[in-house]
Coordinates of C-alpha atoms in Angstrom, one line a residue:
X1 CA 68.5 139.2 47.4
X2 CA 68.8 141.7 50.2
X3 CA 65.8 143.4 51.8
X4 CA 67.8 145.6 54.2
X5 CA 66.7 149.3 54.3
X6 CA 69.2 151.6 52.6
X7 CA 68.7 154.5 55.1
X8 CA 70.0 154.9 58.5
X9 CA 68.2 153.9 61.7
X10 CA 67.8 157.5 62.8
X11 CA 64.3 158.6 61.7
X12 CA 61.6 160.8 63.3
X13 CA 58.1 159.4 63.6
X14 CA 56.1 159.4 60.3
X15 CA 52.4 160.0 60.1
X16 CA 50.3 158.0 57.6
X17 CA 46.8 159.0 56.7
X18 CA 44.6 156.5 54.8
X19 CA 41.2 156.8 53.3
X20 CA 39.5 154.8 50.5
X21 CA 36.1 153.5 49.2
X22 CA 34.4 156.8 48.8
X23 CA 32.5 156.5 45.5
X24 CA 29.4 158.4 46.2
X25 CA 30.0 162.0 47.1
X26 CA 26.3 162.5 48.1
X27 CA 26.2 159.6 50.6
X28 CA 27.2 160.3 54.0
X29 CA 28.5 156.7 54.4
X30 CA 30.7 156.8 51.4
X31 CA 31.5 160.5 50.7
X32 CA 32.8 163.0 53.3
X33 CA 35.6 164.5 51.0
X34 CA 35.1 167.9 52.5
X35 CA 35.6 166.4 56.1
X36 CA 38.7 164.4 54.8
X37 CA 40.3 167.6 53.6
X38 CA 40.0 169.0 57.0
X39 CA 41.6 166.2 58.6
X40 CA 44.5 165.9 56.1
X41 CA 45.2 169.6 56.5
X42 CA 45.4 169.5 60.3
X43 CA 48.1 166.9 60.3
X44 CA 49.9 168.6 57.3
X45 CA 49.9 171.9 59.4
X46 CA 51.8 170.2 62.4
X47 CA 54.5 168.1 60.5
X48 CA 56.3 167.9 57.3
X49 CA 56.4 164.0 57.7
X50 CA 52.7 163.3 56.7
X51 CA 51.9 161.0 54.0
X52 CA 48.2 161.0 52.8
X53 CA 47.6 157.7 50.8
X54 CA 44.2 157.3 49.2
X55 CA 43.4 153.6 48.6
X56 CA 41.1 153.8 45.6
X57 CA 37.8 152.1 45.4
X58 CA 36.1 155.3 44.4
X59 CA 36.1 156.0 40.6
X60 CA 32.7 154.0 40.4
X61 CA 30.0 153.2 40.8
X62 CA 27.8 156.0 41.5
X63 CA 25.0 158.1 39.8
X64 CA 27.3 160.8 38.9
X65 CA 30.2 158.5 37.6
X66 CA 27.7 157.0 35.3
X67 CA 27.8 160.4 33.6
X68 CA 31.5 161.4 33.8
X69 CA 33.2 158.0 34.4
X70 CA 34.6 159.3 37.7
X71 CA 36.2 162.6 36.6
X72 CA 34.6 164.4 39.5
X73 CA 36.3 162.1 42.1
X74 CA 39.7 163.0 40.6
X75 CA 38.6 166.6 40.7
X76 CA 37.8 166.4 44.3
X77 CA 41.2 164.4 45.2
X78 CA 43.1 167.0 43.4
X79 CA 41.8 169.5 46.0
X80 CA 42.7 167.0 48.7
X81 CA 46.2 166.6 47.3
X82 CA 46.9 162.8 48.2
X83 CA 50.6 161.9 47.8
X84 CA 49.4 158.7 45.9
X85 CA 46.4 156.7 45.1
X86 CA 46.3 153.0 44.8
X87 CA 44.0 151.0 42.3
X88 CA 41.3 148.6 43.4
X89 CA 38.8 146.9 41.2
X90 CA 36.3 149.7 41.5
X91 CA 38.7 151.9 39.4
X92 CA 37.9 149.6 36.4
X93 CA 34.2 150.3 36.7
X94 CA 34.5 152.0 33.1
X95 CA 37.4 150.0 32.0
X96 CA 41.0 150.4 31.6
X97 CA 41.1 153.2 29.0
X98 CA 38.9 155.4 31.1
X99 CA 41.2 154.8 34.1
X100 CA 44.1 156.0 32.0
X101 CA 42.2 159.1 31.1
X102 CA 41.5 159.7 34.9
X103 CA 45.2 159.3 35.6
X104 CA 46.0 162.2 33.2
X105 CA 43.5 164.4 35.1
X106 CA 45.0 163.5 38.4
X107 CA 47.7 165.7 39.9
X108 CA 49.1 162.7 41.9
X109 CA 50.5 159.4 41.0
X110 CA 48.2 156.5 40.5
X111 CA 49.6 153.0 41.2
X112 CA 48.8 149.5 40.0
X113 CA 51.8 147.0 40.4
X114 CA 50.5 143.8 39.0
X115 CA 48.2 144.9 36.2
X116 CA 49.3 145.0 32.6
X117 CA 47.7 146.2 29.3
X118 CA 48.0 143.1 27.2
X119 CA 48.0 145.2 24.0
X120 CA 51.3 146.8 24.9
X121 CA 52.4 144.5 27.7
X122 CA 53.1 147.2 30.2
X123 CA 51.4 149.0 32.9
X124 CA 48.3 150.7 31.5
X125 CA 49.0 154.2 29.9
X126 CA 49.2 156.9 32.7
X127 CA 49.5 154.6 35.7
X128 CA 52.6 153.6 37.6
X129 CA 53.7 150.2 38.6
X130 CA 55.1 151.8 41.9
X131 CA 55.7 155.3 43.3
X132 CA 58.5 156.9 45.4
X133 CA 57.6 160.0 47.6
X134 CA 60.0 161.9 49.4
X135 CA 59.5 164.2 52.4
X136 CA 61.9 165.8 54.8
X137 CA 64.3 162.9 55.7
X138 CA 62.2 159.9 54.8
X139 CA 61.1 158.3 51.5
X140 CA 57.7 156.3 51.1
X141 CA 57.6 153.6 48.3
X142 CA 54.2 152.6 47.4
X143 CA 53.0 149.3 45.8
X144 CA 49.3 148.4 45.0
X145 CA 48.1 145.0 44.0
X146 CA 44.8 143.4 42.6
X147 CA 43.3 140.0 42.6
X148 CA 43.0 138.3 39.3
X149 CA 39.2 138.2 39.8
X150 CA 39.0 141.8 38.6
X151 CA 39.1 140.4 35.0
X152 CA 36.3 138.3 35.1
X153 CA 34.2 140.6 37.4
X154 CA 34.7 143.7 35.3
X155 CA 35.2 142.1 32.0
X156 CA 38.7 143.4 31.3
X157 CA 39.5 141.9 27.9
X158 CA 42.8 143.8 27.5
X159 CA 44.2 143.5 30.9
X160 CA 46.5 140.8 32.5
X161 CA 46.8 140.5 36.2
X162 CA 50.3 139.2 37.1
X163 CA 50.8 137.1 40.3
X164 CA 50.7 139.6 43.2
X165 CA 53.6 137.9 45.1
X166 CA 56.1 138.3 42.2
X167 CA 54.9 141.8 41.5
X168 CA 55.4 142.8 45.3
X169 CA 58.9 141.3 45.4
X170 CA 60.1 143.0 42.3
X171 CA 58.6 146.4 43.0
X172 CA 59.9 146.3 46.6
X173 CA 63.5 145.6 45.4
X174 CA 63.2 148.5 42.9
X175 CA 61.9 150.9 45.4
X176 CA 64.6 150.0 48.0
X177 CA 67.4 150.4 45.3
X178 CA 65.8 153.8 44.6
X179 CA 66.2 154.9 48.3
X180 CA 62.7 154.0 49.8
X181 CA 63.0 154.0 53.7
X182 CA 59.5 152.6 54.1
X183 CA 57.7 150.2 51.6
X184 CA 53.9 150.4 51.8
X185 CA 51.5 147.7 50.3
X186 CA 48.1 149.0 49.3
X187 CA 45.5 146.2 48.7
X188 CA 41.8 145.2 48.9
X189 CA 41.8 141.4 48.9
X190 CA 43.1 139.5 51.9
X191 CA 46.1 137.8 50.3
X192 CA 47.6 135.4 53.0
X193 CA 51.2 136.0 51.9
X194 CA 51.2 139.7 53.1
X195 CA 51.9 138.8 56.8
X196 CA 55.0 136.7 55.8
X197 CA 56.2 139.6 53.6
X198 CA 55.9 141.9 56.5
X199 CA 57.8 139.4 58.7
X200 CA 60.6 139.2 56.2
X201 CA 60.8 143.0 55.8
X202 CA 59.8 142.8 52.0
X203 CA 57.3 145.5 52.9
X204 CA 57.0 147.4 56.0
X205 CA 53.5 148.5 56.3
X206 CA 50.3 147.1 54.4
X207 CA 46.9 148.9 54.1
X208 CA 43.8 146.8 53.2
X209 CA 40.7 148.7 52.4
X210 CA 37.2 146.6 52.0
X211 CA 34.0 147.5 53.6
X212 CA 33.1 143.9 53.8
X213 CA 36.1 142.9 56.2
X214 CA 33.8 143.1 59.2
X215 CA 31.2 140.9 57.5
X216 CA 33.4 137.9 56.4
X217 CA 35.1 135.0 58.3
X218 CA 38.8 135.6 57.4
X219 CA 41.8 133.7 58.8
X220 CA 44.5 135.6 60.7
X221 CA 46.3 136.7 57.4
X222 CA 45.3 140.3 58.1
X223 CA 45.8 140.5 61.8
X224 CA 49.5 141.5 61.7
X225 CA 50.3 144.5 63.8
X226 CA 51.6 146.5 60.7
X227 CA 48.4 145.8 58.7
X228 CA 46.1 148.6 58.8
X229 CA 42.6 147.7 58.0
X230 CA 40.0 150.0 56.9
X231 CA 36.5 148.4 57.1
X232 CA 34.3 151.2 58.1
X233 CA 33.0 153.6 55.5
X234 CA 33.5 157.3 56.0
X235 CA 36.4 156.7 58.2
X236 CA 40.1 157.6 57.9
X237 CA 43.1 155.9 59.6
X238 CA 45.8 158.1 61.2
X239 CA 48.9 156.0 62.0
X240 CA 52.2 156.9 63.5
X241 CA 55.1 154.6 62.7
X242 CA 58.5 154.5 64.1
X243 CA 61.7 152.8 63.4
X244 CA 64.0 151.0 65.8
X245 CA 65.3 148.0 64.3
X246 CA 62.6 148.1 61.7
X247 CA 59.5 150.3 61.0
X248 CA 56.5 149.4 63.2
X249 CA 53.1 151.0 63.8
X250 CA 53.2 152.6 67.3
X251 CA 49.6 154.2 67.3
X252 CA 46.5 154.1 65.2
X253 CA 43.4 156.3 65.2
X254 CA 40.3 155.5 63.4
X255 CA 38.7 159.0 62.8
X256 CA 35.1 159.1 61.9
X257 CA 34.9 161.8 59.1
X258 CA 31.5 162.8 60.3
X259 CA 33.0 164.3 63.5
X260 CA 35.3 166.8 61.4
X261 CA 34.2 170.1 60.1
X262 CA 33.8 170.1 56.3
X263 CA 36.4 172.2 54.4
X264 CA 34.5 175.2 52.8
X265 CA 36.2 175.0 49.5
X266 CA 35.8 171.2 49.0
X267 CA 32.2 171.4 50.4
X268 CA 31.4 174.1 47.7
X269 CA 32.9 171.6 45.1
X270 CA 30.7 168.9 46.3
X271 CA 27.6 171.1 46.4
X272 CA 28.3 172.1 42.8
X273 CA 28.5 168.5 41.5
X274 CA 25.4 167.6 43.5
X275 CA 23.6 170.5 42.0
X276 CA 24.4 169.4 38.5
X277 CA 23.2 165.9 39.2
X278 CA 19.9 167.2 40.6
X279 CA 19.4 169.3 37.5
X280 CA 19.8 166.2 35.6
X281 CA 17.9 163.7 37.6
X282 CA 16.0 165.1 40.3
X283 CA 12.7 164.5 38.5
X284 CA 9.8 162.6 40.1
X285 CA 8.8 159.8 37.8
X286 CA 6.5 157.8 40.3
X287 CA 5.7 156.8 43.6
X288 CA 6.5 153.7 45.6
X289 CA 3.5 151.8 47.0
X290 CA 5.8 149.3 48.8
X291 CA 8.5 149.8 51.6
X292 CA 11.6 148.0 50.6
X293 CA 15.4 148.1 51.0
X294 CA 18.4 147.5 48.6
X295 CA 20.9 147.1 51.4
X296 CA 23.9 145.1 50.1
X297 CA 23.4 142.0 52.1
X298 CA 19.8 141.8 51.1
X299 CA 20.3 142.0 47.3
X300 CA 23.2 139.6 47.5
X301 CA 21.6 137.0 49.8
X302 CA 17.8 136.3 48.8
X303 CA 14.8 137.5 46.8
X304 CA 14.4 141.2 46.8
X305 CA 11.3 143.1 45.6
X306 CA 13.1 145.9 43.8
X307 CA 15.5 143.4 41.9
X308 CA 12.2 141.4 41.0
X309 CA 11.0 144.6 39.3
X310 CA 14.2 145.0 37.4
X311 CA 14.3 141.4 36.2
X312 CA 10.6 141.5 35.1
X313 CA 11.3 144.8 33.2
X314 CA 14.2 143.3 31.2
X315 CA 12.4 140.1 30.5
X316 CA 9.3 141.9 29.4
X317 CA 11.5 144.1 27.2
X318 CA 13.2 141.3 25.5
X319 CA 10.1 139.0 25.2
X320 CA 12.1 136.2 26.7
X321 CA 10.9 133.2 28.7
X322 CA 13.1 134.2 31.8
X323 CA 15.2 137.0 33.2
X324 CA 18.3 137.0 35.3
X325 CA 19.7 139.9 37.1
X326 CA 22.8 139.8 39.4
X327 CA 22.7 141.3 42.8
X328 CA 25.9 143.2 42.4
X329 CA 24.2 145.3 39.8
X330 CA 22.2 146.9 42.5
X331 CA 24.1 149.7 44.2
X332 CA 21.9 152.1 46.1
X333 CA 22.3 150.3 49.5
X334 CA 19.2 152.3 50.5
X335 CA 15.6 152.0 52.1
X336 CA 12.3 153.5 50.6
X337 CA 9.0 153.9 52.2
X338 CA 5.4 153.8 51.1
X339 CA 4.1 156.9 49.2
X340 CA 7.8 158.0 48.8
X341 CA 8.5 159.8 45.4
X342 CA 10.7 158.0 43.0
X343 CA 13.2 160.1 41.1
X344 CA 15.4 159.4 38.2
X345 CA 18.4 159.9 40.5
X346 CA 17.0 156.8 42.7
X347 CA 17.1 154.5 39.7
X348 CA 20.5 155.8 38.4
X349 CA 21.9 155.5 41.9
X350 CA 20.5 151.9 42.2
X351 CA 21.6 150.9 38.6
X352 CA 24.7 153.0 37.9
X353 CA 26.3 150.8 35.4
X354 CA 25.7 151.4 31.7
X355 CA 24.4 147.9 31.1
X356 CA 22.1 146.9 28.1
X357 CA 19.8 143.9 27.7
X358 CA 21.1 140.8 26.0
X359 CA 18.9 137.8 25.1
X360 CA 20.5 134.3 25.2
X361 CA 19.2 130.9 23.9
X362 CA 20.0 128.3 26.6
X363 CA 19.1 124.7 27.5
X364 CA 17.6 124.0 30.8
X365 CA 20.7 122.3 31.7
X366 CA 22.7 125.6 30.9
X367 CA 20.3 127.5 33.0
X368 CA 21.0 125.4 36.1
X369 CA 24.8 125.8 35.4
X370 CA 24.4 129.6 35.4
X371 CA 22.4 129.5 38.6
X372 CA 25.1 127.5 40.3
X373 CA 27.8 129.9 39.0
X374 CA 25.8 132.8 40.6
X375 CA 25.5 131.0 43.9
X376 CA 28.9 129.6 44.1
X377 CA 30.1 132.5 46.4
X378 CA 27.0 132.9 48.2
X379 CA 28.8 132.7 51.7
X380 CA 31.0 135.6 50.6
X381 CA 28.0 138.0 49.6
X382 CA 29.6 138.3 46.1
X383 CA 27.7 140.3 43.4
X384 CA 26.7 137.2 41.2
X385 CA 23.8 136.3 43.4
X386 CA 21.1 135.4 40.8
X387 CA 17.7 137.2 40.9
X388 CA 15.1 135.8 38.3
X389 CA 11.9 136.6 36.5
X390 CA 9.5 134.1 35.0
X391 CA 11.1 131.4 36.9
X392 CA 11.8 130.1 40.6
X393 CA 14.5 128.2 42.1
X394 CA 15.3 126.4 45.6
X395 CA 18.8 126.2 46.7
X396 CA 20.7 124.9 49.8
X397 CA 23.4 127.4 50.9
X398 CA 24.9 124.8 53.2
X399 CA 25.7 122.6 50.2
X400 CA 29.1 122.7 48.4
X401 CA 29.4 125.2 45.5
X402 CA 28.0 123.7 42.3
X403 CA 25.7 121.5 44.1
X404 CA 23.3 124.0 45.6
X405 CA 20.5 124.1 43.1
X406 CA 17.7 121.7 44.3
X407 CA 14.7 122.6 42.1
X408 CA 14.0 125.0 39.2
X409 CA 10.7 125.9 37.7
X410 CA 9.6 128.0 34.6
X411 CA 6.3 129.6 34.6
X412 CA 5.2 127.1 37.3
X413 CA 6.5 124.0 35.4
X414 CA 9.6 121.9 36.0
X415 CA 12.6 123.0 34.1
X416 CA 13.5 120.5 31.3
X417 CA 17.0 120.0 30.9
X418 CA 17.0 119.4 27.2
X419 CA 14.5 122.1 26.3
X420 CA 15.7 125.6 25.0
X421 CA 14.7 128.7 26.8
X422 CA 15.3 132.5 26.0
X423 CA 17.1 134.3 28.9
X424 CA 17.1 138.2 29.1
X425 CA 20.2 139.4 31.1
X426 CA 22.6 142.3 31.0
X427 CA 25.5 142.4 28.6
X428 CA 27.9 142.2 31.6
X429 CA 26.5 138.9 32.7
X430 CA 26.3 137.5 29.2
X431 CA 29.9 138.2 28.8
X432 CA 30.7 136.1 31.8
X433 CA 30.9 138.8 34.5
X434 CA 30.5 138.1 38.1
X435 CA 31.5 134.4 37.6
X436 CA 28.8 133.5 34.9
X437 CA 31.5 132.0 32.7
X438 CA 29.1 129.5 31.0
X439 CA 27.0 132.3 29.6
X440 CA 29.9 133.7 27.6
X441 CA 29.9 130.9 25.1
X442 CA 25.9 130.8 24.9
X443 CA 24.1 131.4 21.7
X444 CA 22.7 135.0 21.5
X445 CA 19.3 136.0 19.9
X446 CA 19.7 138.7 17.3
X447 CA 18.9 142.2 18.8
X448 CA 16.3 144.2 16.7
X449 CA 17.9 147.4 17.8
X450 CA 21.6 148.4 16.8
X451 CA 21.8 150.5 20.0
X452 CA 19.8 148.8 22.7
X453 CA 18.5 150.8 25.7
X454 CA 20.4 150.8 29.0
X455 CA 18.6 148.6 31.7
X456 CA 18.4 151.8 34.0
X457 CA 16.4 153.6 31.2
X458 CA 14.1 150.6 30.8
X459 CA 13.4 150.7 34.6
X460 CA 12.7 154.4 34.5
X461 CA 10.2 153.9 31.6
X462 CA 8.4 151.1 33.4
X463 CA 8.1 153.4 36.6
X464 CA 6.7 156.3 34.4
X465 CA 4.1 153.9 32.8
X466 CA 2.8 152.7 36.1
X467 CA 3.6 155.9 38.3
X468 CA 2.3 154.1 41.5
X469 CA 4.6 151.1 41.7
X470 CA 3.9 148.3 44.1
X471 CA 6.6 145.7 44.5
X472 CA 6.1 142.1 45.4
X473 CA 8.0 139.0 46.8
X474 CA 6.8 136.0 45.2
X475 CA 8.8 133.2 46.5
X476 CA 11.0 133.0 43.5
X477 CA 14.0 132.1 45.5
X478 CA 13.9 129.8 48.5
X479 CA 17.0 128.7 50.6
X480 CA 16.5 125.4 52.2
X481 CA 19.1 126.3 54.9
X482 CA 16.9 129.0 56.1
X483 CA 13.8 127.1 56.2
X484 CA 12.6 127.4 52.6
X485 CA 10.4 124.3 51.8

């Protein structure tokens, strides 16, 4: 099998613009669509060899996406006119069928190269396994791959994720046979084989987008000079690539979108969506009596006062012995002060997923297993971190996964392995999401309501009932590695 480029060696420099991870149009850290439009137009006005690649990570979650399943993101992107969009796991926030619907709304191709709809054994409807974009004298082939963990994290029952190496090899060969001069790989998980594929010329340029790249200890698998890394929100990458013996990155500029002037038309679109959201949700329902933060690293690393309130709310609603909430379900990444008004939008922003309460019947031994599953990726700040109500636990983050739980109590008494307890949690967790595989086979308590309320609605009502809401930390979670007794 040959990986030689079909085109001649004579090529003018090519400009690639990359952006990704922009789910919340109202957040300066993850929005900036109007500013991105200005940047893209500036480069397009100076050259015909400019490719704008949107790396995905934006269909959800957000307060507005909880209403329209990400249609507004596609609408805004249509105004920005990306040449292609890659798929990351966030595009499955509302499952594969909704993603297919979004693809029909898009005026640009959406690519996922190693995902198949198991019902028809092909790429999900409306999506492409690869894309070829031609401009001037150069053709860009685009491949986009996912890690198989998307299935368990997002509960995708009708999706199969094929081995990424195999998908890239096959897609690259097809693209080069179709005349691709440059093969670009879009991805969001640091697959170690990418550097090797770049060295062999299987792909020419790779783009990885993940806002957590700066927070994790990775090996040198993403340090290749032709791997462009986007780890800072509200930033775009502008790269120039040239070909001598092969395509290579000759310059890279990381542009803070906050430094760009917003494009008037797109700004008007954003304001229109924000106005709709405010009409729906900008209603005061209470007042915080405690200062707290829902910063990502806090809700995925230890006890949090707001998540305590959420866990207490679902436990009381279900009348269960204990409650369990995963840190990944909290998405506001915000801070709140004493006497600050609470709006419906605050809660929908913090709890954007349409999750419902499920009550499980578990033995103490099963509860420990679930806690171990939730803590198994602690060092990677994954979303499974377990917050609890009606119980407390001590763990050692320095211990090996599935050996971290040291002590568990329920209502102040030691957990009994053989005893049965009722556990209130979300349907996502109960179905095995975020690594809670053991819960997917647990016995469920019959639900008295055929249409159980959403967890966000329960939290809103709990705030309305109290109005003045005081949050507490109660040493429900203690980490021995950080000095917990």
